[in-house]
mmCIF file of C-alpha atoms in Angstrom:
data_model
loop_
_atom_site.group_PDB
_atom_site.id
_atom_site.type_symbol
_atom_site.label_atom_id
_atom_site.label_comp_id
_atom_site.label_asym_id
_atom_site.label_seq_id
_atom_site.Cartn_x
_atom_site.Cartn_y
_atom_site.Cartn_z
ATOM 1 C CA MET C 1291 5.684 5.805 -15.377
ATOM 2 C CA THR C 1292 6.597 2.102 -15.449
ATOM 3 C CA SER C 1293 8.244 0.145 -12.625
ATOM 4 C CA PHE C 1294 9.954 -3.222 -12.509
ATOM 5 C CA GLY C 1295 9.628 -4.845 -9.373
ATOM 6 C CA GLY C 1296 8.986 -8.934 -4.228
ATOM 7 C CA THR C 1297 12.018 -11.151 -1.886
ATOM 8 C CA ALA C 1298 15.724 -10.567 -1.341
ATOM 9 C CA SER C 1299 18.505 -11.549 0.959
ATOM 10 C CA PRO C 1300 17.909 -9.612 4.179
ATOM 11 C CA GLY C 1301 21.601 -9.085 4.904
ATOM 12 C CA MET C 1302 22.396 -6.260 2.491
ATOM 13 C CA VAL C 1303 19.310 -4.126 3.076
ATOM 14 C CA ASP C 1304 16.918 -4.005 6.038
ATOM 15 C CA TRP C 1305 13.763 -3.624 3.986
ATOM 16 C CA ASN C 1306 11.442 -3.223 6.964
ATOM 17 C CA LEU C 1307 13.604 -0.389 8.240
ATOM 18 C CA ALA C 1308 13.528 1.202 4.779
ATOM 19 C CA VAL C 1309 9.720 1.244 4.889
ATOM 20 C CA ALA C 1310 9.654 2.558 8.460
ATOM 21 C CA THR C 1311 12.176 5.300 7.672
ATOM 22 C CA ALA C 1312 10.421 6.430 4.507
ATOM 23 C CA THR C 1313 7.024 6.422 6.211
ATOM 24 C CA ARG C 1314 8.398 8.517 9.084
ATOM 25 C CA LEU C 1315 10.111 11.040 6.810
ATOM 26 C CA VAL C 1316 7.536 11.318 4.028
ATOM 27 C CA ARG C 1317 6.226 14.832 3.666
ATOM 28 C CA PRO C 1318 2.528 15.437 4.276
ATOM 29 C CA GLY C 1319 0.364 15.804 1.218
ATOM 30 C CA PRO C 1320 -1.682 18.855 0.249
ATOM 31 C CA ASP C 1321 -4.270 20.131 2.650
ATOM 32 C CA VAL C 1322 -7.606 18.511 1.774
ATOM 33 C CA SER C 1323 -10.675 17.728 3.813
ATOM 34 C CA ARG C 1324 -11.741 14.146 4.416
ATOM 35 C CA ASP C 1325 -14.688 14.558 2.058
ATOM 36 C CA GLU C 1326 -12.503 16.061 -0.645
ATOM 37 C CA ALA C 1327 -9.992 13.229 -0.305
ATOM 38 C CA ARG C 1328 -12.771 10.661 -0.723
ATOM 39 C CA ALA C 1329 -14.024 12.514 -3.801
ATOM 40 C CA VAL C 1330 -10.545 12.573 -5.369
ATOM 41 C CA VAL C 1331 -10.080 8.842 -4.817
ATOM 42 C CA ALA C 1332 -13.502 8.065 -6.287
ATOM 43 C CA GLU C 1333 -12.861 10.280 -9.310
ATOM 44 C CA LEU C 1334 -9.463 8.738 -10.009
ATOM 45 C CA ARG C 1335 -11.034 5.282 -9.965
ATOM 46 C CA ARG C 1336 -13.716 6.424 -12.404
ATOM 47 C CA HIS C 1337 -11.138 8.012 -14.684
ATOM 48 C CA ALA C 1338 -8.969 4.895 -14.599
ATOM 49 C CA LYS C 1339 -11.948 2.797 -15.682
ATOM 50 C CA ALA C 1340 -12.957 5.252 -18.414
ATOM 51 C CA SER C 1341 -9.357 5.408 -19.646
ATOM 52 C CA GLU C 1342 -9.387 1.709 -20.474
ATOM 53 C CA GLU C 1343 -11.882 2.213 -23.299
ATOM 54 C CA HIS C 1344 -10.262 5.436 -24.507
ATOM 55 C CA VAL C 1345 -6.818 3.851 -24.723
ATOM 56 C CA ARG C 1346 -8.033 0.612 -26.309
ATOM 57 C CA GLY C 1347 -9.907 2.542 -28.963
ATOM 58 C CA PHE C 1348 -6.990 4.819 -29.828
ATOM 59 C CA THR C 1349 -4.212 2.224 -29.718
ATOM 60 C CA ARG C 1350 -6.254 -0.689 -31.150
ATOM 61 C CA MET C 1351 -4.616 -2.878 -28.534
ATOM 62 C CA GLY C 1352 -6.188 -5.389 -26.180
ATOM 63 C CA THR C 1353 -9.747 -6.242 -25.250
ATOM 64 C CA GLU C 1354 -11.850 -5.706 -22.160
ATOM 65 C CA GLU C 1355 -10.856 -9.187 -20.968
ATOM 66 C CA THR C 1356 -7.126 -8.390 -21.002
ATOM 67 C CA HIS C 1357 -7.423 -5.711 -18.311
ATOM 68 C CA ASP C 1358 -7.248 -8.010 -15.280
ATOM 69 C CA THR C 1359 -4.750 -6.093 -13.149
ATOM 70 C CA PRO C 1360 -5.961 -4.008 -10.200
ATOM 71 C CA VAL C 1361 -5.987 -0.216 -9.994
ATOM 72 C CA LEU C 1362 -4.947 1.074 -6.557
ATOM 73 C CA VAL C 1363 -5.322 4.695 -5.466
ATOM 74 C CA VAL C 1364 -2.659 5.138 -2.787
ATOM 75 C CA ASP C 1365 -1.116 7.771 -0.540
ATOM 76 C CA ARG C 1366 2.628 8.387 -0.269
ATOM 77 C CA PRO C 1367 3.295 5.687 2.378
ATOM 78 C CA GLY C 1368 1.304 3.251 0.216
ATOM 79 C CA TRP C 1369 3.543 4.061 -2.749
ATOM 80 C CA VAL C 1370 6.607 3.454 -0.544
ATOM 81 C CA ARG C 1371 5.370 0.012 0.582
ATOM 82 C CA ALA C 1372 4.604 -1.025 -2.975
ATOM 83 C CA ASN C 1373 7.991 0.085 -4.263
ATOM 84 C CA VAL C 1374 9.980 -1.538 -1.481
ATOM 85 C CA ALA C 1375 8.297 -4.809 -2.428
ATOM 86 C CA GLY C 1376 9.282 -4.149 -6.037
ATOM 87 C CA PHE C 1377 12.888 -3.303 -5.161
ATOM 88 C CA ARG C 1378 13.192 -6.510 -3.141
ATOM 89 C CA GLU C 1379 12.081 -8.534 -6.134
ATOM 90 C CA ILE C 1380 14.234 -6.931 -8.767
ATOM 91 C CA LEU C 1381 17.392 -6.560 -6.679
ATOM 92 C CA ARG C 1382 17.248 -10.059 -5.186
ATOM 93 C CA PRO C 1383 19.796 -11.676 -7.564
ATOM 94 C CA LEU C 1384 22.230 -8.774 -7.237
ATOM 95 C CA LEU C 1385 22.007 -8.609 -3.447
ATOM 96 C CA GLU C 1386 22.342 -12.381 -3.060
ATOM 97 C CA LYS C 1387 25.456 -12.244 -5.213
ATOM 98 C CA MET C 1388 26.970 -9.456 -3.137
ATOM 99 C CA GLN C 1389 25.944 -11.189 0.093
ATOM 100 C CA GLU C 1390 27.723 -14.350 -1.011
ATOM 101 C CA ARG C 1391 30.875 -12.391 -1.823
ATOM 102 C CA ARG C 1392 30.819 -10.580 1.502
ATOM 103 C CA GLY C 1393 30.160 -13.829 3.345
ATOM 104 C CA ASN C 1394 33.739 -14.927 2.687
ATOM 105 C CA ASN C 1395 35.161 -11.984 4.660
ATOM 106 C CA PRO C 1396 35.957 -12.060 8.418
ATOM 107 C CA GLY C 1397 33.341 -10.365 10.566
ATOM 108 C CA SER C 1398 30.836 -10.331 7.718
ATOM 109 C CA ALA C 1399 27.885 -11.220 9.959
ATOM 110 C CA VAL C 1400 28.382 -8.186 12.205
ATOM 111 C CA LEU C 1401 29.124 -5.896 9.277
ATOM 112 C CA GLY C 1402 26.108 -7.286 7.451
ATOM 113 C CA ALA C 1403 23.714 -6.515 10.295
ATOM 114 C CA VAL C 1404 25.019 -2.974 10.691
ATOM 115 C CA GLY C 1405 25.314 -2.328 6.961
ATOM 116 C CA GLY C 1406 21.824 -3.618 6.296
ATOM 117 C CA LYS C 1407 20.342 -1.191 8.790
ATOM 118 C CA VAL C 1408 22.369 1.756 7.504
ATOM 119 C CA THR C 1409 21.376 0.981 3.944
ATOM 120 C CA GLY C 1410 17.751 0.527 4.979
ATOM 121 C CA VAL C 1411 17.716 3.994 6.536
ATOM 122 C CA GLU C 1412 19.346 5.591 3.504
ATOM 123 C CA LEU C 1413 17.084 3.794 1.029
ATOM 124 C CA GLY C 1414 14.131 4.946 3.136
ATOM 125 C CA MET C 1415 15.352 8.543 2.827
ATOM 126 C CA LEU C 1416 15.457 8.247 -0.961
ATOM 127 C CA LEU C 1417 12.005 6.690 -1.145
ATOM 128 C CA SER C 1418 10.524 9.385 1.079
ATOM 129 C CA PHE C 1419 11.887 11.974 -1.350
ATOM 130 C CA LEU C 1420 10.619 10.207 -4.468
ATOM 131 C CA SER C 1421 7.219 9.401 -2.935
ATOM 132 C CA SER C 1422 6.120 13.017 -3.262
ATOM 133 C CA ARG C 1423 6.997 13.204 -6.972
ATOM 134 C CA VAL C 1424 5.390 10.183 -8.657
ATOM 135 C CA LEU C 1425 1.870 10.731 -10.007
ATOM 136 C CA GLY C 1426 1.177 7.221 -11.215
ATOM 137 C CA GLN C 1427 3.027 4.011 -11.882
ATOM 138 C CA TYR C 1428 2.359 0.662 -13.533
ATOM 139 C CA GLU C 1429 4.239 -1.908 -11.471
ATOM 140 C CA THR C 1430 5.199 -4.557 -13.967
ATOM 141 C CA PHE C 1431 6.555 -7.168 -11.551
ATOM 142 C CA ALA C 1432 4.424 -6.448 -8.512
ATOM 143 C CA PRO C 1433 4.264 -9.138 -5.814
ATOM 144 C CA ALA C 1434 0.850 -9.443 -4.208
ATOM 145 C CA GLY C 1435 0.594 -8.461 -0.546
ATOM 146 C CA ARG C 1436 -2.090 -8.348 2.092
ATOM 147 C CA ASP C 1437 -2.993 -4.722 1.351
ATOM 148 C CA LEU C 1438 -1.441 -4.526 -2.128
ATOM 149 C CA PRO C 1439 -3.195 -6.911 -4.522
ATOM 150 C CA ALA C 1440 -1.695 -7.667 -7.917
ATOM 151 C CA GLY C 1441 -2.722 -9.447 -11.085
ATOM 152 C CA GLU C 1442 -2.666 -13.210 -11.395
ATOM 153 C CA ASN C 1443 0.599 -15.106 -11.909
ATOM 154 C CA GLY C 1444 2.762 -12.165 -10.922
ATOM 155 C CA ALA C 1445 1.085 -9.668 -13.231
ATOM 156 C CA GLY C 1446 1.247 -6.023 -12.294
ATOM 157 C CA ARG C 1447 -0.894 -3.360 -10.734
ATOM 158 C CA LEU C 1448 -1.588 0.271 -11.493
ATOM 159 C CA LEU C 1449 -0.858 2.798 -8.756
ATOM 160 C CA LEU C 1450 -2.295 6.328 -8.728
ATOM 161 C CA VAL C 1451 -0.779 8.538 -6.003
ATOM 162 C CA ALA C 1452 -3.699 10.783 -5.061
ATOM 163 C CA PRO C 1453 -1.921 13.454 -2.946
ATOM 164 C CA ASN C 1454 0.735 14.000 -5.604
ATOM 165 C CA ILE C 1455 -1.842 14.416 -8.348
ATOM 166 C CA VAL C 1456 -3.699 17.012 -6.270
ATOM 167 C CA HIS C 1457 -0.418 18.775 -5.443
ATOM 168 C CA VAL C 1458 0.634 19.087 -9.092
ATOM 169 C CA GLU C 1459 -2.762 20.172 -10.386
ATOM 170 C CA ARG C 1460 -2.729 22.978 -7.811
ATOM 171 C CA GLU C 1461 0.884 23.877 -8.569
ATOM 172 C CA LEU C 1462 0.168 24.113 -12.311
ATOM 173 C CA ASP C 1463 -3.181 25.837 -11.727
ATOM 174 C CA VAL C 1464 -5.014 23.594 -14.195
ATOM 175 C CA GLU C 1465 -8.545 22.221 -14.223
ATOM 176 C CA PRO C 1466 -8.460 19.379 -11.664
ATOM 177 C CA HIS C 1467 -10.912 16.998 -13.348
ATOM 178 C CA ASP C 1468 -9.121 17.317 -16.693
ATOM 179 C CA PHE C 1469 -5.700 16.816 -15.138
ATOM 180 C CA ARG C 1470 -6.759 13.687 -13.253
ATOM 181 C CA LEU C 1471 -8.126 12.096 -16.421
ATOM 182 C CA TRP C 1472 -5.007 13.135 -18.347
ATOM 183 C CA VAL C 1473 -2.758 11.375 -15.812
ATOM 184 C CA CYS C 1474 -4.934 8.269 -15.914
ATOM 185 C CA LEU C 1475 -4.663 8.109 -19.702
ATOM 186 C CA HIS C 1476 -0.865 7.956 -19.498
ATOM 187 C CA GLU C 1477 -0.785 5.258 -16.820
ATOM 188 C CA GLU C 1478 -3.572 3.236 -18.440
ATOM 189 C CA THR C 1479 -1.493 3.119 -21.610
ATOM 190 C CA HIS C 1480 1.249 1.346 -19.663
ATOM 191 C CA ARG C 1481 -1.272 -1.136 -18.301
ATOM 192 C CA THR C 1482 -2.564 -1.751 -21.831
ATOM 193 C CA GLN C 1483 0.958 -2.286 -23.153
ATOM 194 C CA PHE C 1484 1.621 -5.117 -20.723
ATOM 195 C CA THR C 1485 -1.828 -6.706 -20.636
ATOM 196 C CA ALA C 1486 -2.278 -6.666 -24.417
ATOM 197 C CA VAL C 1487 1.252 -7.920 -25.184
ATOM 198 C CA PRO C 1488 1.628 -11.132 -23.153
ATOM 199 C CA TRP C 1489 5.317 -11.730 -23.925
ATOM 200 C CA LEU C 1490 6.469 -8.227 -22.969
ATOM 201 C CA ARG C 1491 6.675 -8.771 -19.210
ATOM 202 C CA ASP C 1492 8.696 -11.994 -19.460
ATOM 203 C CA HIS C 1493 10.994 -10.442 -22.051
ATOM 204 C CA LEU C 1494 11.755 -7.466 -19.831
ATOM 205 C CA GLU C 1495 12.224 -9.639 -16.773
ATOM 206 C CA GLY C 1496 14.710 -11.763 -18.684
ATOM 207 C CA GLU C 1497 16.663 -8.712 -19.834
ATOM 208 C CA ILE C 1498 16.775 -7.213 -16.342
ATOM 209 C CA GLN C 1499 17.889 -10.463 -14.720
ATOM 210 C CA SER C 1500 20.570 -10.894 -17.373
ATOM 211 C CA PHE C 1501 21.747 -7.364 -16.634
ATOM 212 C CA LEU C 1502 21.940 -8.046 -12.895
ATOM 213 C CA ALA C 1503 23.621 -11.429 -13.419
ATOM 214 C CA GLU C 1504 26.465 -9.649 -15.207
ATOM 215 C CA THR C 1505 27.024 -7.262 -12.318
ATOM 216 C CA ASP C 1506 30.379 -7.592 -10.599
ATOM 217 C CA VAL C 1507 30.427 -4.716 -8.151
ATOM 218 C CA ASP C 1508 31.948 -4.573 -4.690
ATOM 219 C CA PRO C 1509 29.223 -4.466 -2.018
ATOM 220 C CA MET C 1510 30.761 -1.461 -0.274
ATOM 221 C CA THR C 1511 30.881 0.478 -3.534
ATOM 222 C CA PHE C 1512 27.187 -0.239 -4.115
ATOM 223 C CA LEU C 1513 26.304 0.849 -0.589
ATOM 224 C CA GLU C 1514 28.442 3.962 -0.966
ATOM 225 C CA ARG C 1515 26.375 4.950 -3.987
ATOM 226 C CA ILE C 1516 23.209 4.792 -1.864
ATOM 227 C CA ARG C 1517 25.020 6.809 0.824
ATOM 228 C CA GLU C 1518 25.935 9.536 -1.678
ATOM 229 C CA ALA C 1519 22.312 9.749 -2.757
ATOM 230 C CA ALA C 1520 21.236 10.121 0.854
ATOM 231 C CA GLN C 1521 23.856 12.851 1.405
ATOM 232 C CA SER C 1522 22.488 14.708 -1.608
ATOM 233 C CA LEU C 1523 19.035 14.393 -0.155
ATOM 234 C CA ALA C 1524 20.224 15.828 3.148
ATOM 235 C CA GLY C 1525 21.692 18.809 1.300
ATOM 236 C CA GLY C 1526 25.365 17.934 1.759
ATOM 237 C CA ARG C 1527 27.703 16.799 -0.993
ATOM 238 C CA PRO C 1528 31.176 15.330 -0.538
ATOM 239 C CA GLU C 1529 33.913 17.949 -0.310
ATOM 240 C CA GLY C 1530 35.066 19.202 -3.698
ATOM 241 C CA GLU C 1531 32.425 17.329 -5.722
ATOM 242 C CA GLU C 1532 30.949 19.232 -8.636
ATOM 243 C CA GLU C 1533 27.218 19.822 -8.780
ATOM 244 C CA ASP C 1534 26.763 17.425 -11.679
ATOM 245 C CA GLY C 1535 29.462 14.996 -10.522
ATOM 246 C CA GLY C 1536 29.086 11.401 -9.428
ATOM 247 C CA ARG C 1537 27.797 8.397 -11.289
ATOM 248 C CA SER C 1538 24.342 6.933 -11.414
ATOM 249 C CA PHE C 1539 23.572 3.442 -10.141
ATOM 250 C CA VAL C 1540 23.221 2.281 -13.736
ATOM 251 C CA GLU C 1541 26.650 3.628 -14.691
ATOM 252 C CA LEU C 1542 28.158 1.930 -11.676
ATOM 253 C CA VAL C 1543 27.323 -1.645 -12.659
ATOM 254 C CA GLN C 1544 28.023 -1.744 -16.395
ATOM 255 C CA THR C 1545 30.219 -4.356 -18.011
ATOM 256 C CA PRO C 1546 30.521 -4.611 -21.817
ATOM 257 C CA ALA C 1547 27.756 -7.230 -21.834
ATOM 258 C CA GLN C 1548 25.606 -5.020 -19.617
ATOM 259 C CA ARG C 1549 26.050 -2.080 -21.943
ATOM 260 C CA GLU C 1550 24.450 -4.132 -24.712
ATOM 261 C CA ILE C 1551 21.569 -5.160 -22.464
ATOM 262 C CA LEU C 1552 21.186 -1.611 -21.179
ATOM 263 C CA GLY C 1553 20.976 -0.338 -24.747
ATOM 264 C CA ARG C 1554 18.080 -2.707 -25.421
ATOM 265 C CA LEU C 1555 16.369 -1.806 -22.150
ATOM 266 C CA THR C 1556 16.763 1.903 -22.847
ATOM 267 C CA ALA C 1557 15.147 1.447 -26.245
ATOM 268 C CA VAL C 1558 12.193 -0.462 -24.763
ATOM 269 C CA MET C 1559 11.685 2.081 -21.997
ATOM 270 C CA SER C 1560 11.831 4.909 -24.515
ATOM 271 C CA LEU C 1561 9.208 3.099 -26.580
ATOM 272 C CA LEU C 1562 6.896 2.506 -23.590
ATOM 273 C CA GLU C 1563 7.170 6.021 -22.172
ATOM 274 C CA GLY C 1564 6.992 7.725 -25.565
ATOM 275 C CA HIS C 1565 3.975 5.639 -26.570
ATOM 276 C CA ALA C 1566 2.198 6.590 -23.337
ATOM 277 C CA ASP C 1567 2.837 10.288 -23.969
ATOM 278 C CA TYR C 1568 1.710 9.946 -27.586
ATOM 279 C CA VAL C 1569 -1.520 8.191 -26.587
ATOM 280 C CA MET C 1570 -2.187 10.691 -23.819
ATOM 281 C CA ASP C 1571 -1.922 13.543 -26.311
ATOM 282 C CA GLY C 1572 -3.858 11.679 -29.000
ATOM 283 C CA VAL C 1573 -6.818 10.821 -26.790
ATOM 284 C CA GLY C 1574 -6.658 14.070 -24.859
ATOM 285 C CA PRO C 1575 -8.322 16.537 -27.260
ATOM 286 C CA SER C 1576 -11.509 14.483 -27.469
ATOM 287 C CA VAL C 1577 -11.962 13.884 -23.722
ATOM 288 C CA VAL C 1578 -9.799 16.470 -21.912
ATOM 289 C CA PRO C 1579 -10.938 19.980 -22.907
ATOM 290 C CA SER C 1580 -7.910 21.791 -21.464
ATOM 291 C CA VAL C 1581 -5.316 19.271 -22.670
ATOM 292 C CA ALA C 1582 -3.211 21.854 -24.533
ATOM 293 C CA GLU C 1583 -2.781 24.008 -21.433
ATOM 294 C CA ILE C 1584 -2.055 20.982 -19.230
ATOM 295 C CA ARG C 1585 0.523 19.598 -21.651
ATOM 296 C CA GLU C 1586 2.352 22.907 -22.009
ATOM 297 C CA LYS C 1587 2.548 23.545 -18.264
ATOM 298 C CA PHE C 1588 3.481 19.967 -17.457
ATOM 299 C CA GLN C 1589 6.259 19.893 -20.039
ATOM 300 C CA GLN C 1590 7.720 23.063 -18.574
ATOM 301 C CA ARG C 1591 7.604 21.535 -15.096
ATOM 302 C CA ARG C 1592 9.125 18.245 -16.270
ATOM 303 C CA ALA C 1593 12.008 19.957 -18.066
ATOM 304 C CA LYS C 1594 12.755 22.532 -15.396
ATOM 305 C CA GLY C 1595 13.014 20.376 -12.298
ATOM 306 C CA ALA C 1596 12.520 21.841 -8.877
ATOM 307 C CA SER C 1597 16.005 22.545 -7.509
ATOM 308 C CA ARG C 1598 19.690 21.728 -7.444
ATOM 309 C CA LEU C 1599 18.762 18.856 -5.159
ATOM 310 C CA ASP C 1600 16.444 17.431 -7.797
ATOM 311 C CA LEU C 1601 19.180 17.715 -10.405
ATOM 312 C CA ALA C 1602 21.714 15.940 -8.183
ATOM 313 C CA LEU C 1603 19.333 13.081 -7.426
ATOM 314 C CA ARG C 1604 18.242 12.795 -11.039
ATOM 315 C CA LYS C 1605 21.858 12.255 -12.013
ATOM 316 C CA LEU C 1606 22.581 9.788 -9.230
ATOM 317 C CA LEU C 1607 19.425 7.714 -9.750
ATOM 318 C CA GLY C 1608 19.490 7.889 -13.538
ATOM 319 C CA LEU C 1609 16.273 9.930 -13.717
ATOM 320 C CA ASP C 1610 17.802 12.379 -16.174
ATOM 321 C CA ALA C 1611 17.871 9.528 -18.683
ATOM 322 C CA LYS C 1612 14.158 8.951 -18.084
ATOM 323 C CA LEU C 1613 13.361 12.501 -19.207
ATOM 324 C CA ARG C 1614 15.151 11.818 -22.477
ATOM 325 C CA GLN C 1615 13.160 8.600 -22.859
ATOM 326 C CA TYR C 1616 9.876 10.501 -22.839
ATOM 327 C CA ARG C 1617 11.100 12.897 -25.501
ATOM 328 C CA ASP C 1618 12.922 10.452 -27.774
ATOM 329 C CA GLY C 1619 10.284 7.754 -27.471
ATOM 330 C CA GLU C 1620 7.404 10.029 -28.371
ATOM 331 C CA ARG C 1621 9.338 11.327 -31.370
ATOM 332 C CA PHE C 1622 9.856 7.724 -32.536
ATOM 333 C CA VAL C 1623 6.196 6.756 -32.122
ATOM 334 C CA ARG C 1624 4.946 9.872 -33.855
ATOM 335 C CA ALA C 1625 7.322 9.428 -36.799
ATOM 336 C CA VAL C 1626 6.388 5.771 -37.291
ATOM 337 C CA VAL C 1627 2.644 6.411 -37.079
ATOM 338 C CA ASP C 1628 2.972 9.262 -39.555
ATOM 339 C CA GLN C 1629 4.706 6.922 -41.981
ATOM 340 C CA VAL C 1630 2.838 3.617 -41.627
ATOM 341 C CA GLY C 1631 -0.246 4.376 -39.481
ATOM 342 C CA VAL C 1632 -1.339 2.964 -36.123
ATOM 343 C CA ASP C 1633 -1.628 -0.624 -37.349
ATOM 344 C CA GLY C 1634 1.800 -0.359 -38.932
ATOM 345 C CA PHE C 1635 3.240 0.945 -35.689
ATOM 346 C CA ASN C 1636 1.590 -1.877 -33.741
ATOM 347 C CA ARG C 1637 3.882 -4.353 -35.464
ATOM 348 C CA VAL C 1638 6.326 -3.250 -32.775
ATOM 349 C CA TRP C 1639 4.415 -5.517 -30.365
ATOM 350 C CA THR C 1640 4.761 -8.661 -32.532
ATOM 351 C CA SER C 1641 7.806 -10.151 -30.788
ATOM 352 C CA PRO C 1642 11.077 -9.106 -29.117
ATOM 353 C CA ASN C 1643 12.626 -9.057 -32.595
ATOM 354 C CA THR C 1644 10.319 -6.229 -33.690
ATOM 355 C CA LEU C 1645 11.156 -3.962 -30.763
ATOM 356 C CA PRO C 1646 13.222 -0.950 -31.844
ATOM 357 C CA THR C 1647 16.911 -0.787 -31.114
ATOM 358 C CA LYS C 1648 18.419 2.223 -29.382
ATOM 359 C CA ALA C 1649 19.698 3.416 -32.783
ATOM 360 C CA GLU C 1650 16.248 2.967 -34.335
ATOM 361 C CA ILE C 1651 14.637 5.047 -31.593
ATOM 362 C CA ALA C 1652 16.843 7.883 -32.842
ATOM 363 C CA LYS C 1653 16.200 7.010 -36.505
ATOM 364 C CA PRO C 1654 12.618 5.654 -36.878
ATOM 365 C CA VAL C 1655 12.913 5.241 -40.650
ATOM 366 C CA ASP C 1656 15.395 2.424 -40.048
ATOM 367 C CA TRP C 1657 12.892 0.540 -37.873
ATOM 368 C CA VAL C 1658 10.206 0.953 -40.532
ATOM 369 C CA ALA C 1659 12.580 -0.321 -43.211
ATOM 370 C CA ARG C 1660 13.661 -3.336 -41.141
ATOM 371 C CA VAL C 1661 10.317 -4.461 -39.771
ATOM 372 C CA HIS C 1662 8.007 -3.628 -42.658
ATOM 373 C CA ARG C 1663 10.338 -4.695 -45.439
ATOM 374 C CA LYS C 1664 10.860 -8.063 -43.743
ATOM 375 C CA ALA C 1665 7.158 -8.497 -42.999
ATOM 376 C CA ASP C 1666 6.011 -7.464 -46.465
ATOM 377 C CA SER C 1667 8.608 -9.344 -48.504
#
């Protein structure tokens, strides 16, 4: 899983309250002894280190020197703190824009203080829910903190959420050591993508900031969307709303210009997630003996979801689109590699112009024709 995330206007969201709320509400992890917890953390660190060489060898991307971002094994509250920092960074332009608009209204200071706290509580509720579901995450725009180091010059960090990994390996009844390495292979691929392709981070940051700059949404409508998510989390939906009703945050803030940017971002995310799945499966058979069983059980879990609550939140937060990205992106990568080989596929990392479009993700032969015909002519 990739994440784009450091400092925003305090008026719209009380970030400290979001952290405090999520930390208070986060569910306890699986029951493990202190010694077992230490062993899991140590093993995940070993697997993360071993995955570097496996991924470099399979993808033919990067060198040992390019892997200069830290690997952090965290618990659920640690994941919350890291992601709040990321949300503050990525939402800063949008929230400053909405704060400026609201500042022209009478009583905005009082409303801002109250609204910021309400939104902080509701965002904390969402993060507490999500904190038990993420296995690993490469934070692309991770601001360094006292207990959350990051790479130099704003580079990212790799998070592995130990209690969630243990929970899922038990739930799936798979071999723990194999599953932990398998997860590390996926997340290490994301780290390799960004460390081996220096322009990728800045390109994505530019696209995201352009997307947010185009946003023209009423502050109360934005806050209402967070409120609806929190109501879903609490088990109550607005009267008369269908189970799959409501709009996601992404759908809420689209203008025609944003739709173009979102199409490009969707294509890149499909590429990154699909490539990680492809690499995980490609490396797996040689280093993860039970990879076939793990993959089959994990795919079933990923597709099924846990409950109506999961489905409602997936829709609201846009997570249903992420599931399609895994599937469509892997299909694209596999088709391109089958046609032009790994080195031919790696032309995708040449520049922003060689990234696939959303249409090319669905039709890989068109990407091959465009990029390879131009390069070879």
